[in-house]
CSV table of C-alpha atoms in Angstrom, one decimal:
chain,number,residue,atom,x,y,z
K,1,MET,CA,13.1,-10.1,-2.0
K,2,ARG,CA,12.0,-6.7,-3.3
K,3,LEU,CA,9.6,-7.0,-6.2
K,4,VAL,CA,8.4,-4.3,-8.7
K,5,THR,CA,6.0,-4.0,-11.6
K,6,TYR,CA,7.7,-2.0,-14.3
K,7,ARG,CA,7.6,-0.8,-17.8
K,8,ALA,CA,10.9,-0.6,-19.8
K,9,THR,CA,9.5,1.7,-22.5
K,10,VAL,CA,6.4,3.8,-23.0
K,11,GLU,CA,5.1,1.2,-25.5
K,12,ALA,CA,6.0,-1.9,-23.4
K,13,GLY,CA,3.6,-3.8,-21.3
K,14,ALA,CA,3.9,-4.1,-17.5
K,15,ARG,CA,6.4,-6.8,-16.3
K,16,LEU,CA,7.4,-8.3,-13.0
K,17,GLY,CA,10.9,-7.6,-11.7
K,18,ALA,CA,13.1,-8.3,-8.7
K,19,LEU,CA,15.0,-5.2,-7.5
K,20,VAL,CA,18.7,-6.1,-6.8
K,21,ASP,CA,20.7,-3.0,-5.9
K,22,ASP,CA,20.2,-0.7,-8.9
K,23,LEU,CA,19.1,-3.4,-11.3
K,24,VAL,CA,15.7,-4.7,-12.1
K,25,VAL,CA,15.9,-8.5,-12.9
K,26,ASP,CA,13.0,-9.5,-15.2
K,27,LEU,CA,11.8,-12.6,-13.4
K,28,ALA,CA,10.1,-14.2,-16.4
K,29,ARG,CA,13.3,-13.9,-18.5
K,30,PHE,CA,15.5,-14.8,-15.6
K,31,GLY,CA,13.3,-17.9,-15.0
K,32,ALA,CA,13.5,-18.9,-18.6
K,33,VAL,CA,17.3,-19.1,-18.5
K,34,ALA,CA,17.1,-21.0,-15.2
K,35,ALA,CA,14.5,-23.4,-16.6
K,36,VAL,CA,12.0,-22.2,-14.0
K,37,PRO,CA,8.7,-20.8,-15.4
K,38,PHE,CA,8.2,-17.6,-13.5
K,39,PRO,CA,5.3,-15.4,-14.7
K,40,SER,CA,5.5,-11.8,-15.9
K,41,SER,CA,2.9,-10.3,-13.5
K,42,MET,CA,2.8,-9.8,-9.8
K,43,LEU,CA,-0.6,-11.4,-9.3
K,44,GLU,CA,0.4,-14.5,-11.2
K,45,PHE,CA,3.6,-14.8,-9.1
K,46,ILE,CA,1.6,-14.4,-5.9
K,47,ASP,CA,-0.7,-17.2,-7.1
K,48,LEU,CA,2.2,-19.6,-7.3
K,49,GLY,CA,2.4,-19.6,-3.5
K,50,PRO,CA,5.3,-19.3,-1.0
K,51,GLN,CA,7.5,-21.8,-2.9
K,52,ALA,CA,7.9,-19.4,-5.8
K,53,VAL,CA,9.3,-16.7,-3.4
K,54,ALA,CA,11.7,-19.2,-1.9
K,55,THR,CA,12.9,-20.5,-5.4
K,56,ALA,CA,13.3,-17.0,-6.8
K,57,THR,CA,15.2,-15.8,-3.8
K,58,LYS,CA,17.6,-18.8,-3.9
K,59,LEU,CA,18.2,-18.4,-7.7
K,60,LEU,CA,18.9,-14.7,-7.4
K,61,ALA,CA,21.3,-15.2,-4.5
K,62,GLU,CA,23.2,-17.8,-6.4
K,63,CYS,CA,24.0,-15.2,-9.1
K,64,GLN,CA,25.9,-13.1,-6.6
K,65,GLY,CA,25.0,-10.0,-8.6
K,66,VAL,CA,26.0,-11.3,-12.0
K,67,PHE,CA,22.9,-12.1,-14.0
K,68,PRO,CA,22.4,-13.7,-17.4
K,69,ILE,CA,22.6,-11.4,-20.4
K,70,GLY,CA,19.2,-9.9,-21.3
K,71,THR,CA,17.6,-10.5,-18.0
K,72,THR,CA,18.3,-7.1,-16.3
K,73,VAL,CA,17.7,-3.4,-16.9
K,74,PRO,CA,19.0,-0.5,-14.8
K,75,LEU,CA,16.4,0.8,-12.4
K,76,ALA,CA,17.1,4.3,-13.7
K,77,ASN,CA,15.9,3.3,-17.1
K,78,VAL,CA,12.5,1.9,-16.2
K,79,LYS,CA,9.2,3.4,-15.0
K,80,LEU,CA,7.9,1.8,-11.8
K,81,LEU,CA,4.2,1.1,-11.8
K,82,ALA,CA,2.0,0.2,-8.8
K,83,PRO,CA,3.1,-3.3,-7.7
K,84,ILE,CA,-0.4,-4.5,-8.4
K,85,PRO,CA,-1.6,-2.1,-11.0
K,86,ARG,CA,-5.2,-3.4,-11.0
K,87,PRO,CA,-6.2,-5.4,-7.9
K,88,ARG,CA,-8.8,-8.1,-8.4
K,89,LYS,CA,-11.0,-6.8,-5.6
K,90,ASN,CA,-11.5,-3.6,-3.6
K,91,ILE,CA,-8.7,-2.7,-1.2
K,92,PHE,CA,-9.6,-3.3,2.5
K,93,GLY,CA,-9.1,-0.1,4.3
K,94,ILE,CA,-8.9,0.2,8.1
K,95,GLY,CA,-10.1,3.3,9.8
K,96,LEU,CA,-9.2,4.7,13.2
K,97,ASN,CA,-6.4,2.2,13.9
K,98,TYR,CA,-3.9,4.5,15.8
K,99,THR,CA,-4.9,6.0,19.2
K,100,GLU,CA,-4.0,9.6,18.4
K,101,HIS,CA,-5.8,9.4,15.1
K,102,VAL,CA,-8.9,8.3,16.9
K,103,ALA,CA,-8.7,11.4,19.0
K,104,GLU,CA,-8.0,13.9,16.2
K,105,SER,CA,-10.8,12.3,14.1
K,106,ALA,CA,-13.3,12.7,17.0
K,107,LYS,CA,-12.5,16.4,17.1
K,108,SER,CA,-12.9,17.1,13.4
K,109,LEU,CA,-14.8,14.3,11.7
K,110,ASP,CA,-17.6,13.5,14.1
K,111,THR,CA,-16.3,10.0,14.8
K,112,SER,CA,-16.4,8.5,18.3
K,113,ALA,CA,-13.7,9.4,20.8
K,114,ASP,CA,-13.9,5.9,22.2
K,115,LEU,CA,-11.3,3.4,20.9
K,116,PRO,CA,-12.9,0.9,18.5
K,117,ARG,CA,-13.6,-2.5,20.0
K,118,GLN,CA,-13.3,-4.1,16.5
K,119,PRO,CA,-11.5,-3.0,13.4
K,120,VAL,CA,-13.3,-0.3,11.4
K,121,ILE,CA,-13.4,-1.5,7.8
K,122,PHE,CA,-14.1,0.3,4.5
K,123,SER,CA,-13.0,-0.3,0.9
K,124,LYS,CA,-11.3,1.4,-2.0
K,125,PRO,CA,-12.1,0.3,-5.6
K,126,PRO,CA,-9.3,-1.0,-7.9
K,127,THR,CA,-9.6,2.2,-9.9
K,128,THR,CA,-8.1,4.2,-7.0
K,129,VAL,CA,-4.7,2.6,-7.5
K,130,ILE,CA,-1.9,4.7,-9.1
K,131,GLY,CA,1.9,4.0,-9.3
K,132,PRO,CA,4.9,5.9,-8.1
K,133,GLY,CA,5.1,9.5,-9.3
K,134,GLU,CA,1.6,9.5,-10.9
K,135,PRO,CA,-0.6,12.5,-10.1
K,136,ILE,CA,-3.3,12.5,-7.5
K,137,VAL,CA,-6.4,14.2,-9.0
K,138,HIS,CA,-8.1,17.0,-7.2
K,139,ASN,CA,-11.6,17.5,-8.5
K,140,LYS,CA,-12.8,20.9,-7.2
K,141,ALA,CA,-16.3,20.2,-8.4
K,142,ILE,CA,-16.5,17.4,-5.8
K,143,THR,CA,-14.2,18.3,-2.9
K,144,GLN,CA,-12.6,21.2,-1.1
K,145,GLN,CA,-11.1,19.0,1.6
K,146,LEU,CA,-8.6,16.6,0.0
K,147,ASP,CA,-6.6,15.0,2.8
K,148,TRP,CA,-3.6,12.5,3.2
K,149,GLU,CA,-3.0,9.3,5.2
K,150,ILE,CA,0.2,7.3,5.1
K,151,GLU,CA,-0.2,3.5,5.6
K,152,LEU,CA,1.5,0.2,5.6
K,153,ALA,CA,-0.3,-2.2,3.2
K,154,ALA,CA,-0.2,-6.0,3.6
K,155,ILE,CA,-0.7,-8.2,0.6
K,156,ILE,CA,-2.3,-11.6,1.0
K,157,GLY,CA,-0.4,-14.6,-0.4
K,158,THR,CA,-2.5,-17.6,0.5
K,159,THR,CA,-6.3,-17.9,1.1
K,160,ALA,CA,-7.3,-17.1,4.6
K,161,LYS,CA,-10.8,-18.1,5.8
K,162,GLY,CA,-11.5,-18.1,9.5
K,163,ALA,CA,-7.8,-17.6,10.2
K,164,ARG,CA,-6.5,-17.8,13.7
K,165,ARG,CA,-4.4,-14.8,14.9
K,166,GLU,CA,-1.4,-17.0,15.7
K,167,ASP,CA,-1.4,-18.3,12.1
K,168,ALA,CA,-2.5,-15.1,10.3
K,169,LEU,CA,0.9,-13.8,9.2
K,170,ARG,CA,1.6,-17.0,7.3
K,171,HIS,CA,-1.0,-15.8,4.8
K,172,VAL,CA,1.0,-12.6,4.0
K,173,PHE,CA,2.9,-12.4,0.7
K,174,GLY,CA,4.5,-9.1,1.4
K,175,TYR,CA,4.2,-5.4,2.3
K,176,THR,CA,4.1,-2.1,0.4
K,177,VAL,CA,3.4,1.6,1.0
K,178,LEU,CA,0.0,3.1,0.4
K,179,ILE,CA,-1.3,6.7,0.7
K,180,ASP,CA,-5.0,6.7,1.5
K,181,MET,CA,-6.3,9.9,0.0
K,182,SER,CA,-9.6,11.1,1.4
K,183,ALA,CA,-12.1,13.8,0.2
K,184,ARG,CA,-13.4,14.6,3.7
K,185,ASP,CA,-16.4,16.5,2.5
K,186,CYS,CA,-17.6,13.5,0.4
K,187,ARG,CA,-18.7,11.3,3.2
K,188,ARG,CA,-22.4,10.3,2.8
K,189,ALA,CA,-24.5,9.4,5.8
K,190,GLY,CA,-21.4,8.2,7.5
K,191,GLN,CA,-20.3,6.0,4.6
K,192,TRP,CA,-16.7,6.4,3.4
K,193,ILE,CA,-16.4,4.7,0.0
K,194,TYR,CA,-17.1,7.8,-2.1
K,195,SER,CA,-14.8,9.9,0.1
K,196,LYS,CA,-11.9,7.4,-0.2
K,197,GLY,CA,-12.7,5.6,-3.4
K,198,GLN,CA,-12.2,8.3,-6.1
K,199,ASP,CA,-9.9,7.7,-9.0
K,200,SER,CA,-6.2,8.1,-8.0
K,201,PHE,CA,-6.9,8.0,-4.3
K,202,ALA,CA,-4.6,5.0,-3.6
K,203,PRO,CA,-1.0,5.7,-4.6
K,204,MET,CA,0.9,2.4,-4.0
K,205,GLY,CA,4.5,1.1,-4.2
K,206,PRO,CA,7.3,1.6,-5.0
K,207,VAL,CA,8.0,-2.1,-4.2
K,208,VAL,CA,6.6,-5.1,-2.5
K,209,VAL,CA,9.0,-6.5,0.2
K,210,THR,CA,8.2,-10.2,0.7
K,211,ALA,CA,7.1,-11.3,4.1
K,212,ASP,CA,10.3,-13.3,4.8
K,213,GLU,CA,12.2,-10.0,5.0
K,214,ILE,CA,9.7,-8.4,7.4
K,215,PRO,CA,9.0,-11.0,10.0
K,216,ASP,CA,7.5,-8.5,12.4
K,217,PRO,CA,5.4,-5.8,10.6
K,218,GLN,CA,4.8,-4.0,13.9
K,219,THR,CA,8.3,-2.4,14.0
K,220,LEU,CA,8.2,-0.1,11.0
K,221,ASP,CA,8.5,3.7,11.0
K,222,LEU,CA,6.1,5.5,8.7
K,223,TRP,CA,6.0,9.2,7.8
K,224,LEU,CA,4.5,11.8,5.3
K,225,THR,CA,5.3,15.3,4.2
K,226,VAL,CA,3.4,17.9,2.3
K,227,ASN,CA,5.6,20.4,0.3
K,228,GLY,CA,8.5,19.3,2.4
K,229,VAL,CA,6.9,19.9,5.8
K,230,GLU,CA,6.5,16.8,8.0
K,231,LYS,CA,2.8,16.1,8.9
K,232,GLN,CA,2.9,12.4,10.0
K,233,ARG,CA,5.5,10.3,11.8
K,234,SER,CA,4.9,7.2,13.8
K,235,ASN,CA,5.6,3.5,14.0
K,236,THR,CA,3.4,0.5,13.2
K,237,ALA,CA,3.9,-0.7,16.8
K,238,PHE,CA,1.2,1.8,17.7
K,239,MET,CA,-1.6,0.2,15.7
K,240,LEU,CA,-4.6,-0.6,17.8
K,241,PHE,CA,-5.2,-3.8,15.8
K,242,LYS,CA,-2.1,-5.4,14.5
K,243,VAL,CA,-1.7,-6.9,11.1
K,244,ASP,CA,-2.3,-10.5,12.4
K,245,GLU,CA,-5.5,-9.3,14.2
K,246,LEU,CA,-6.8,-7.6,11.0
K,247,ILE,CA,-6.3,-10.7,8.9
K,248,ALA,CA,-8.0,-12.9,11.6
K,249,ASP,CA,-10.9,-10.5,12.0
K,250,ILE,CA,-11.6,-9.9,8.3
K,251,SER,CA,-11.3,-13.6,7.4
K,252,GLN,CA,-14.0,-14.6,9.9
K,253,GLY,CA,-16.6,-13.3,7.5
K,254,ILE,CA,-14.8,-12.4,4.2
K,255,THR,CA,-12.4,-14.9,2.6
K,256,LEU,CA,-9.1,-13.2,1.9
K,257,GLU,CA,-7.6,-14.4,-1.3
K,258,PRO,CA,-4.1,-14.2,-3.0
K,259,GLY,CA,-3.5,-10.6,-4.1
K,260,ASP,CA,-5.9,-9.0,-1.7
K,261,ILE,CA,-4.6,-5.8,-0.1
K,262,ILE,CA,-5.2,-4.5,3.4
K,263,ALA,CA,-4.3,-0.9,4.1
K,264,THR,CA,-3.7,-1.0,7.8
K,265,GLY,CA,-4.6,2.5,8.9
K,266,THR,CA,-2.9,5.8,9.5
K,267,PRO,CA,-1.3,7.6,12.5
K,268,ALA,CA,-2.2,11.1,13.7
K,269,GLY,CA,-1.2,14.1,11.6
K,270,VAL,CA,-3.9,14.2,8.9
K,271,GLY,CA,-5.1,17.5,7.5
K,272,ALA,CA,-8.5,17.2,9.1
K,273,GLY,CA,-6.9,17.0,12.5
K,274,MET,CA,-4.9,20.3,12.2
K,275,ASP,CA,-6.0,23.5,13.8
K,276,PRO,CA,-6.8,25.2,11.5
K,277,GLN,CA,-7.5,22.3,9.2
K,278,GLU,CA,-5.2,21.8,6.2
K,279,TRP,CA,-6.0,20.4,2.8
K,280,VAL,CA,-3.9,19.7,-0.4
K,281,TRP,CA,-4.5,21.6,-3.6
K,282,PRO,CA,-3.1,21.4,-7.2
K,283,GLY,CA,0.6,22.3,-7.1
K,284,ASP,CA,1.2,20.6,-3.8
K,285,VAL,CA,3.4,17.5,-3.5
K,286,ILE,CA,2.9,14.6,-1.0
K,287,VAL,CA,5.9,12.4,-0.1
K,288,GLY,CA,5.4,9.4,2.2
K,289,GLY,CA,7.1,6.3,3.1
K,290,VAL,CA,7.6,3.3,5.3
K,291,ASP,CA,11.1,2.6,6.4
K,292,GLY,CA,12.5,-0.7,5.0
K,293,ILE,CA,10.1,-0.6,2.1
K,294,GLY,CA,10.3,2.7,0.3
K,295,THR,CA,9.1,6.2,-0.5
K,296,LEU,CA,6.3,7.5,-2.7
K,297,ARG,CA,6.2,11.1,-4.2
K,298,HIS,CA,3.0,12.4,-5.8
K,299,PRO,CA,2.0,15.8,-7.2
K,300,ILE,CA,-1.6,17.0,-6.8
K,301,VAL,CA,-3.1,18.1,-10.1
K,302,ALA,CA,-6.5,19.6,-11.0
K,303,ALA,CA,-9.0,17.4,-12.7
K,304,ALA,CA,-9.1,18.0,-16.5
């Protein structure tokens, strides 16, 4: 199932929908007709657990593309928001999780050239999240080195505490696309949160694909362009620490809860790794995607 958070009009609130071809099926309204109380937000739906996904998938399939009156709206007529517009907690970011990115970072960012022996973990506050098409803000008073990173993000569906690797993927609700923006000149004493945690630095979406449709998250192509020029292209098979390893590792010391987001790292091709280095500026456009999930397009704009 492909899930979205959307707004039908400028004045309307955010609602949860299932994307079926070119229609958005409002799950709360659809559930009301089917006598199944689905919620109107992504986080509340995640909280219901795996059975909610199974039930919604079954009911949608039974309609065979013909849905009750008043439960759908054309995709072209809605504004898609970030699937989780306001996460409950900081996003877990994973640094240096692709071999070639480790090498390019060592050349330009003073990180170690040795492959990490454990996942490198940082975080991005909830205020970094923006939805599809929204502007990424470049604040020239803070940074002259705004950089890009395309990533697969895993969304936790059930509580994971001390998870074993062989069980870890059972805790995943679904997957989405995340662009991890970084102000490279804002690292402070080796700490990354101010560099990566500024407002608008986590474009996310356009959909969440539930985990039952992606049984192996290590087979996905991901890519990114700047102004139409390809900068990154790789496959999640080349992660140093796979999604199940990340969940197992983090959950040994930090309980992962429904709705938590793990941005699983980026491949080579970031601006800091170019020779000469490249950065994005107001007027530039970043487009990135993960095959099988979707594409994000975001303009860079100057801070007001």
